[in-house]
PDB file of C-alpha atoms in Angstrom:
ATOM      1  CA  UNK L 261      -9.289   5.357  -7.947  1.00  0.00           C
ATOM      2  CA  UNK L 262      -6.069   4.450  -9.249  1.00  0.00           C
ATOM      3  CA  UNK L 263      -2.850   4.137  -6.754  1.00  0.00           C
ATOM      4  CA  UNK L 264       0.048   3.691  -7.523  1.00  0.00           C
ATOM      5  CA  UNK L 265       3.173   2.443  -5.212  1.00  0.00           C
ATOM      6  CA  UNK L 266       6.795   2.945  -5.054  1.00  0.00           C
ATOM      7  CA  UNK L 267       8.790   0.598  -2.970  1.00  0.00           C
ATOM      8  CA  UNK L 268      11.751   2.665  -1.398  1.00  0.00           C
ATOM      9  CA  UNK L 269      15.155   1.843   0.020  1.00  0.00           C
ATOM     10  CA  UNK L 270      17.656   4.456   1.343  1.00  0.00           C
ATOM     11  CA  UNK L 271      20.400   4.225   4.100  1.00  0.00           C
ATOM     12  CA  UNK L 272      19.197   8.333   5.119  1.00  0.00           C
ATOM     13  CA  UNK L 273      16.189   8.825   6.713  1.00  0.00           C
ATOM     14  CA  UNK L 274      13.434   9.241   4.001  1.00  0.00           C
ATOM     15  CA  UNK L 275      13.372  13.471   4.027  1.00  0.00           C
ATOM     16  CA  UNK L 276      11.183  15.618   0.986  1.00  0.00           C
ATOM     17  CA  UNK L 277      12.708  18.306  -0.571  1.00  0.00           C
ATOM     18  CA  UNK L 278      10.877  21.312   0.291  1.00  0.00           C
ATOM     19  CA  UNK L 279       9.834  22.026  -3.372  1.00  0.00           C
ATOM     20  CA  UNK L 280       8.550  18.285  -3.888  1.00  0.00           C
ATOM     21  CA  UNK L 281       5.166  19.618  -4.360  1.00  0.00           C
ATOM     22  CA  UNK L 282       5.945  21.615  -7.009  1.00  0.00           C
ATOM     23  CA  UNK L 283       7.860  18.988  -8.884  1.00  0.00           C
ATOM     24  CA  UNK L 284       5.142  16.569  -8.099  1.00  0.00           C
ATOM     25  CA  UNK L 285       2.530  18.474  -9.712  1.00  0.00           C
ATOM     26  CA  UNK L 286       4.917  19.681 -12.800  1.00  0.00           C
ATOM     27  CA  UNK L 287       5.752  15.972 -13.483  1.00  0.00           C
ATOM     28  CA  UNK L 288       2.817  14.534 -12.599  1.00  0.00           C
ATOM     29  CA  UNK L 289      -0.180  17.070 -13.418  1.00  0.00           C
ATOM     30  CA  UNK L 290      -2.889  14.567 -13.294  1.00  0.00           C
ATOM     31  CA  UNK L 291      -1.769  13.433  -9.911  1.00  0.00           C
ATOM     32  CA  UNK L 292      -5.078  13.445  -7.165  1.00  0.00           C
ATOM     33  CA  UNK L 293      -3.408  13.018  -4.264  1.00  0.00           C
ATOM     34  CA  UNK L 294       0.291  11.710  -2.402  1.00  0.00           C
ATOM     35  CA  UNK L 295       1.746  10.862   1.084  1.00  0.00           C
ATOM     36  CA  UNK L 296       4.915   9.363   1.768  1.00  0.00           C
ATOM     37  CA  UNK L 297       4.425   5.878   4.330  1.00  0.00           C
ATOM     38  CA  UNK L 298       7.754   5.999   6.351  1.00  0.00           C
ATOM     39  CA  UNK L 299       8.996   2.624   7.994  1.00  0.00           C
ATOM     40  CA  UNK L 300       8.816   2.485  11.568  1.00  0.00           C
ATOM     41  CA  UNK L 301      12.352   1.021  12.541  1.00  0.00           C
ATOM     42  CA  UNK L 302      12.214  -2.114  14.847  1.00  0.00           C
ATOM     43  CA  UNK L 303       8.624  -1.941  15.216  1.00  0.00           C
ATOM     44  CA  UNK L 304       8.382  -6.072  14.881  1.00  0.00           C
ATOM     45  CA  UNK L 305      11.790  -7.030  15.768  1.00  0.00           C
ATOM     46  CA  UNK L 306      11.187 -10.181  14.662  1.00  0.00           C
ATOM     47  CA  UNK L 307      10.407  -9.277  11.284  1.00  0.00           C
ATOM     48  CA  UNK L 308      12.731  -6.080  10.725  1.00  0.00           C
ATOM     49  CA  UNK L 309      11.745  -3.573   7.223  1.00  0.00           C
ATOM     50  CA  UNK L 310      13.368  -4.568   4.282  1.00  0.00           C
ATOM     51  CA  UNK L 311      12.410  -1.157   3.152  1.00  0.00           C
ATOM     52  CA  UNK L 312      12.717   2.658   3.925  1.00  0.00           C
ATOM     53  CA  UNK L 313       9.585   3.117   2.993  1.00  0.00           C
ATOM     54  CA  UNK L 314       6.350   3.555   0.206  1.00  0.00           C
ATOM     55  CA  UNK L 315       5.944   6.589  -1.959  1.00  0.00           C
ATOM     56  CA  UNK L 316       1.756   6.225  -2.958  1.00  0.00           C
ATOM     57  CA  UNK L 317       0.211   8.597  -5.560  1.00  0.00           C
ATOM     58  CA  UNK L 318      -3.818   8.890  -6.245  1.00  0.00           C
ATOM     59  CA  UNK L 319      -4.884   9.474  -9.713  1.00  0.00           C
ATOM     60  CA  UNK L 320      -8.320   9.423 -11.264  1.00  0.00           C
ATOM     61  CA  UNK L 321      -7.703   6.737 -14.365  1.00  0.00           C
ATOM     62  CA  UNK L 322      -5.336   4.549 -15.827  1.00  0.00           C
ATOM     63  CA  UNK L 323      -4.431   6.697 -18.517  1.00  0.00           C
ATOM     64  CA  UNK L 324      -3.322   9.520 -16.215  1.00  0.00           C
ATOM     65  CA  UNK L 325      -1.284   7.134 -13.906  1.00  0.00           C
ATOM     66  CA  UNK L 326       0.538   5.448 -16.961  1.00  0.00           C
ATOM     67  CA  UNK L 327       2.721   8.698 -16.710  1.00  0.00           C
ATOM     68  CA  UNK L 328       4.482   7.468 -13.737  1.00  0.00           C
ATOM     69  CA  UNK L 329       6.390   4.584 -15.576  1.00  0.00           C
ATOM     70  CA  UNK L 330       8.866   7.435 -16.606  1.00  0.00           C
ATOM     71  CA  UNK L 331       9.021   9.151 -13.598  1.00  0.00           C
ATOM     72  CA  UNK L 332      11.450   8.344 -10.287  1.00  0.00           C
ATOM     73  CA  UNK L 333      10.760   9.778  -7.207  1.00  0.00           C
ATOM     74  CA  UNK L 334      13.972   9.714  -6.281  1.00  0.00           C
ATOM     75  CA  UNK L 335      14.176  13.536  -7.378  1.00  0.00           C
ATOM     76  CA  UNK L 336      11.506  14.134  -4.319  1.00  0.00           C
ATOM     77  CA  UNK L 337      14.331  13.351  -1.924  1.00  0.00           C
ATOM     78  CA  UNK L 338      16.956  15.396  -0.357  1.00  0.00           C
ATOM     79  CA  UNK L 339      19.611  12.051   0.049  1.00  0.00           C
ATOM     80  CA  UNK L 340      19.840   9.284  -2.800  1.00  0.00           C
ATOM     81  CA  UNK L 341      17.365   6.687  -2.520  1.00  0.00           C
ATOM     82  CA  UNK L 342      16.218   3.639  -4.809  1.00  0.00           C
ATOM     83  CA  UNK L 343      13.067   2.423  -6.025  1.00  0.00           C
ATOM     84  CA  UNK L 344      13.125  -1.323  -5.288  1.00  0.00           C
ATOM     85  CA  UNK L 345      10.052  -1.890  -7.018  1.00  0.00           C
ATOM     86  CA  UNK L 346       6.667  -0.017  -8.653  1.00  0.00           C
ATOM     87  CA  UNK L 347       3.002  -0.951  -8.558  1.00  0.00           C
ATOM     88  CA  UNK L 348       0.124   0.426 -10.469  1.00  0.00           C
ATOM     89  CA  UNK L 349      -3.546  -1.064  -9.406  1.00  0.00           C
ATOM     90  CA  UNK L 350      -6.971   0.038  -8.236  1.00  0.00           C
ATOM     91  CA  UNK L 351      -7.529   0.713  -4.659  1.00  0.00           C
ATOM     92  CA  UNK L 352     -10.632  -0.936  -2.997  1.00  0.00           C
ATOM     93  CA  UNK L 353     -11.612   0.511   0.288  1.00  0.00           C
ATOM     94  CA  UNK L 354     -13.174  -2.763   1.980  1.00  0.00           C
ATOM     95  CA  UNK L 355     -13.687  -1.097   5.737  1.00  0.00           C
ATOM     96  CA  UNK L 356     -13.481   2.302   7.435  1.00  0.00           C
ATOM     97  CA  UNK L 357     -14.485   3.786  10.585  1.00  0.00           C
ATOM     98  CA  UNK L 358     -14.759   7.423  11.442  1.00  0.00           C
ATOM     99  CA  UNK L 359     -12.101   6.953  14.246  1.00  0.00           C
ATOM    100  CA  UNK L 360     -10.348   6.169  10.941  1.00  0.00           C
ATOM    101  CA  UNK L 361     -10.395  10.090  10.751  1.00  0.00           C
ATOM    102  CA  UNK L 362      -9.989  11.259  14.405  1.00  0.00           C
ATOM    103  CA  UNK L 363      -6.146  10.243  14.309  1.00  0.00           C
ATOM    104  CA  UNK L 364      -2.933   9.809  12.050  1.00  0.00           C
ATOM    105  CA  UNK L 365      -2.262   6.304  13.539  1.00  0.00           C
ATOM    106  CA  UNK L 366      -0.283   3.789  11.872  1.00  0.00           C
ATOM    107  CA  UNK L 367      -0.441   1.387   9.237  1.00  0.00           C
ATOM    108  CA  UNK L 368       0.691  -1.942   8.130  1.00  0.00           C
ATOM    109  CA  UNK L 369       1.568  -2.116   4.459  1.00  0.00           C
ATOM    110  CA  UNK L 370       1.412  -5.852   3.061  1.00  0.00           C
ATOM    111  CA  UNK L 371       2.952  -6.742  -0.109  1.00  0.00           C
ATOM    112  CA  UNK L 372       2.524 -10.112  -1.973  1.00  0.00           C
ATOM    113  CA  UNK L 373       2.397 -13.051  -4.651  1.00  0.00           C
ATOM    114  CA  UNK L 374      -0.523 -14.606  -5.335  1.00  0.00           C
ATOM    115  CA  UNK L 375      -0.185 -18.390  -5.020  1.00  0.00           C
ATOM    116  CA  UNK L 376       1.275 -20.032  -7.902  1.00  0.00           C
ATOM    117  CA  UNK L 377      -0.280 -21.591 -10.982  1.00  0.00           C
ATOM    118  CA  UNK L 378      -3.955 -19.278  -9.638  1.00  0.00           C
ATOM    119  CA  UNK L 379      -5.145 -16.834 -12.531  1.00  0.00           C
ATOM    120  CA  UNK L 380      -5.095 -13.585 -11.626  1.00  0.00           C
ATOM    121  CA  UNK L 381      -8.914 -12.636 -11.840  1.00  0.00           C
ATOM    122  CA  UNK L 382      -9.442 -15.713  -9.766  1.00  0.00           C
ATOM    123  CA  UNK L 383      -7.017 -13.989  -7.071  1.00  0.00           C
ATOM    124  CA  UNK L 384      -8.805 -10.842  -7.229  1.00  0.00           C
ATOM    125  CA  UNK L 385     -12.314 -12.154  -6.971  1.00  0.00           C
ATOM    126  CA  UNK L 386     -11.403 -14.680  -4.109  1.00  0.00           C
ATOM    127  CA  UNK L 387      -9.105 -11.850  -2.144  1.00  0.00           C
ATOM    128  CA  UNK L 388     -12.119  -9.256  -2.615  1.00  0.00           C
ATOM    129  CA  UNK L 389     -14.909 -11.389  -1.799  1.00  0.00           C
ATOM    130  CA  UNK L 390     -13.845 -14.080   0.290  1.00  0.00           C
ATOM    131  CA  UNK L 391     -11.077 -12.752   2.258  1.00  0.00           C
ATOM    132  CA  UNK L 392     -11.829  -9.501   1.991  1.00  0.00           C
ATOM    133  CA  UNK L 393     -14.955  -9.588   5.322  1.00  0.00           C
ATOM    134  CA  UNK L 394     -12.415 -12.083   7.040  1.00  0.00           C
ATOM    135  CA  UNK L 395      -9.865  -9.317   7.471  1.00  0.00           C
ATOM    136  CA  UNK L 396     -12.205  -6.655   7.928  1.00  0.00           C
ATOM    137  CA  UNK L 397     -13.017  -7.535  11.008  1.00  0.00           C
ATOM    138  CA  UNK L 398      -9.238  -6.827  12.104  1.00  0.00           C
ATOM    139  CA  UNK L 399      -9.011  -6.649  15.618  1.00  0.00           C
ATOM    140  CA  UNK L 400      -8.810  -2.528  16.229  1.00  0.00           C
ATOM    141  CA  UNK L 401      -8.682  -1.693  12.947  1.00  0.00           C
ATOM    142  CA  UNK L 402     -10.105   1.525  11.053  1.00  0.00           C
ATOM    143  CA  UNK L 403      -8.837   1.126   8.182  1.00  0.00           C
ATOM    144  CA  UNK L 404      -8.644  -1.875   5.558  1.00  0.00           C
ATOM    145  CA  UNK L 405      -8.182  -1.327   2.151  1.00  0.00           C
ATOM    146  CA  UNK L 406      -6.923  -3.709  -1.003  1.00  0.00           C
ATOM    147  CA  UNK L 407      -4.829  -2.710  -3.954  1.00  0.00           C
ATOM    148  CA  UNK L 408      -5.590  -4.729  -6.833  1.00  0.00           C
ATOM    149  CA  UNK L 409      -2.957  -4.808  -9.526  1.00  0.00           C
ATOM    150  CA  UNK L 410      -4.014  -3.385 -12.969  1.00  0.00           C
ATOM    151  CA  UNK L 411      -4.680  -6.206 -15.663  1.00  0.00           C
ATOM    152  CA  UNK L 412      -2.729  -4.065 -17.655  1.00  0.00           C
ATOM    153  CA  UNK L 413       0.837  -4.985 -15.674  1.00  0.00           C
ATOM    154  CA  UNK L 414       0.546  -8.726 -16.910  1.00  0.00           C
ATOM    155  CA  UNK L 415       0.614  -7.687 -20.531  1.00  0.00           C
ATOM    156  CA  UNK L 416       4.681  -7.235 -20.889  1.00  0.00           C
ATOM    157  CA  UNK L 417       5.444 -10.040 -17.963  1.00  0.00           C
ATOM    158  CA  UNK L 418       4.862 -10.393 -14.124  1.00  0.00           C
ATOM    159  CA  UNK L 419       4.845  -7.687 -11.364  1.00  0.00           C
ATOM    160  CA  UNK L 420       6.802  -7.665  -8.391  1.00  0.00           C
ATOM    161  CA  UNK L 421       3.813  -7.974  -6.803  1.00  0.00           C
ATOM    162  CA  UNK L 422       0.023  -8.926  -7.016  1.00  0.00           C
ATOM    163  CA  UNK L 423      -1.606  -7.005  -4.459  1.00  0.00           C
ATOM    164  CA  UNK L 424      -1.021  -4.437  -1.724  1.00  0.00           C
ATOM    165  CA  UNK L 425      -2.959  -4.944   1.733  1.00  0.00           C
ATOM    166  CA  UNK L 426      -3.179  -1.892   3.811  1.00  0.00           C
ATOM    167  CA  UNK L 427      -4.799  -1.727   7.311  1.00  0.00           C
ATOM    168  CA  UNK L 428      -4.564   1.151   9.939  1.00  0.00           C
ATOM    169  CA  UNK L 429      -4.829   1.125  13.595  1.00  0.00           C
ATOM    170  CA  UNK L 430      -5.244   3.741  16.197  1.00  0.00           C
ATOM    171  CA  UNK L 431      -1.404   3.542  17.400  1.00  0.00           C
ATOM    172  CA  UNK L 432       1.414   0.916  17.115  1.00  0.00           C
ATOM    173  CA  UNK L 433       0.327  -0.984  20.594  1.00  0.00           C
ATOM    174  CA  UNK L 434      -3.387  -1.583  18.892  1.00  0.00           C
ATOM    175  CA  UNK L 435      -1.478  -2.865  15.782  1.00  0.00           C
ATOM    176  CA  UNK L 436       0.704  -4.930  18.131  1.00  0.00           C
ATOM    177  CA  UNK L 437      -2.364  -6.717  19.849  1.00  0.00           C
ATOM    178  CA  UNK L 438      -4.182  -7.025  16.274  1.00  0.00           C
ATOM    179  CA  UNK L 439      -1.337  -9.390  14.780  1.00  0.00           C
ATOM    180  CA  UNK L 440      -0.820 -11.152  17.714  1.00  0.00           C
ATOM    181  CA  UNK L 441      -5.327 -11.831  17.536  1.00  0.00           C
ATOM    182  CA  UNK L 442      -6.123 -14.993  17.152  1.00  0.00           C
ATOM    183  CA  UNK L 443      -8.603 -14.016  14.284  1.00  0.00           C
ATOM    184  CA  UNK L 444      -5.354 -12.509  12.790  1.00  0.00           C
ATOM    185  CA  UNK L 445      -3.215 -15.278  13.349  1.00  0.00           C
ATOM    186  CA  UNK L 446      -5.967 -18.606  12.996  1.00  0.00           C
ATOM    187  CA  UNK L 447      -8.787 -16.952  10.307  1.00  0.00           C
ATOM    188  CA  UNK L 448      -6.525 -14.462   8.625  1.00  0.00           C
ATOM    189  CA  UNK L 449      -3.537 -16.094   8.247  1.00  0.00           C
ATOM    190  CA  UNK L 450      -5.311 -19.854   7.551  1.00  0.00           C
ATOM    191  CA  UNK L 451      -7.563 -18.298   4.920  1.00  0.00           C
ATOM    192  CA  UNK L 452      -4.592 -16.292   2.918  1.00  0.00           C
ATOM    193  CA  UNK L 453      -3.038 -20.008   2.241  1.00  0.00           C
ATOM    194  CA  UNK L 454      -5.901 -20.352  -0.341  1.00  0.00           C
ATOM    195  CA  UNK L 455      -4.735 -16.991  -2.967  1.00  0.00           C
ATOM    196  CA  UNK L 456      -1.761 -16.195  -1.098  1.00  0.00           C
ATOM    197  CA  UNK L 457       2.015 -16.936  -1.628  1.00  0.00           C
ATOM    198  CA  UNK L 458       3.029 -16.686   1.712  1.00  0.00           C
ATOM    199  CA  UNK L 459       6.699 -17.008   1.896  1.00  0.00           C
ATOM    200  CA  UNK L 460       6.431 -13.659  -0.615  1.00  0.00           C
ATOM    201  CA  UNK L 461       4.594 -11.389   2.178  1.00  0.00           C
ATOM    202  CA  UNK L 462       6.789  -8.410   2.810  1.00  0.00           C
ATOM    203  CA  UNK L 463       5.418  -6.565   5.955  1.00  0.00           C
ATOM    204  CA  UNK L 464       5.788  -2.888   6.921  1.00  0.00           C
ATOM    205  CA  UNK L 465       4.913  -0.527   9.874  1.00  0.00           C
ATOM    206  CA  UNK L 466       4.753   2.940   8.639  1.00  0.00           C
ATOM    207  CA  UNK L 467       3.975   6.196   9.919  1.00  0.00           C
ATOM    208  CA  UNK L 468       2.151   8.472   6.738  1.00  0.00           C
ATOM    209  CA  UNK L 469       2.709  11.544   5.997  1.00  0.00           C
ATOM    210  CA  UNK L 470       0.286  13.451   3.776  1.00  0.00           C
ATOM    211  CA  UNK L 471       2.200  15.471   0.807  1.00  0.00           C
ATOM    212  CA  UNK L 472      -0.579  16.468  -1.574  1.00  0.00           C
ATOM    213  CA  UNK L 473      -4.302  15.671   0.162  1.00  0.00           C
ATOM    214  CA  UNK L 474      -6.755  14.582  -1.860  1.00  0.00           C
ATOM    215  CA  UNK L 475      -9.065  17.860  -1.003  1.00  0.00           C
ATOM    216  CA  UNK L 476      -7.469  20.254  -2.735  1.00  0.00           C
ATOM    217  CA  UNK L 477      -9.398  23.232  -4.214  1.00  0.00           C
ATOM    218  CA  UNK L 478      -7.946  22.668  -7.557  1.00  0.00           C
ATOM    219  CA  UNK L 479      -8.861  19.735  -7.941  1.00  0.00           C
TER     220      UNK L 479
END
């Protein structure tokens, strides 16, 4: 499956216009699937959201997500917001639980830079295969999933980003406990040195909200 991310900023609260599913499947008739992740404000004071919030779309192939470089979701919106950045890469589901499905939860949304001068299949392979069981075992977690960025993106330069993380938790006091773990904070966190840029993490607590699931009859 191919996702692809929008990285939003607004000053409004992040509010769909009530015929955004209708524009989303005019614009975008391949689409498979959207929800909008909204930033939970203050929910690691230490480490406040730079962002409003993540826009993700589902499509089937590459082809039918390249459509998206000429479209802005900003017309979804009922107040002005900005696309900060865009990412376009395969999503790999590494872990999932059924309590994964017994609640909406919430969910931590990692962007970042793989560490410099490291070739990007060499960041994929480690991040998939070596990291990849080390965070699965995410204290509470029933969710973990990895968005790897489409070799396509390093054709015309560098992405904003290299990856997406995404992991989901039962409620924001599990996700609380989980990075304050020491397997989040000694195994996770010692391992990522080896792919991972770390001053480039950006960090968000979101709440999703489904727009278009990806069980639809049509599809």
């Amino acid at each position: 499956m191919i996702k692809v991310y929008y990285f939003l900023r607004s000053e409004d609260e992040l509010t769909l216009r009530q015929d955004a599913i209708d524009m989303l499947s005019k614009s975008l008739p391949a689409i498979d699937a959207a929800l909008l992740s909204v930033a939970i404000k203050d929910a690691i004071p230490e480490r406040p959201a730079k962002l409003s919030g993540v826009l993700e779309l589902w499509f089937r192939g590459m082809e039918d997500a390249e459509i998206c470089s000429d479209f802005s979701p900003s017309v979804l919106f009922t107040k002005p917001v900005e696309t900060a950045s865009m990412l376009m890469g395969m999503e790999r589901v590494v872990m999932r639980t059924p309590a994964f499905y017994e609640t909406d939860g919430v969910k931590g949304i990692y962007a970042f830079r793989r560490k410099e001068d490291m070739p990007v299949k060499e960041f994929q392979h480690y991040w998939w295969h070596g990291h990849g069981p080390i965070a699965a075992q995410t204290e509470s977690a029933t969710c973990y999933v990895q968005c790897h960025v489409a070799q396509e993106s390093y054709t015309n330069g560098s992405p904003t980003f290299d990856g997406v993380t995404e992991l989901y938790w039962p409620d924001m006091p599990a996700a609380l406990s989980a990075l304050g773990s020491r397997q989040m904070i000694e195994d996770q966190s010692n391992d990522a040195r080896n792919f991972v840029d770390i001053e480039s993490v950006d960090l968000m607590m979101a709440k999703q909200n489904m727009i278009i699931p990806p069980w639809r009859e049509n599809l």
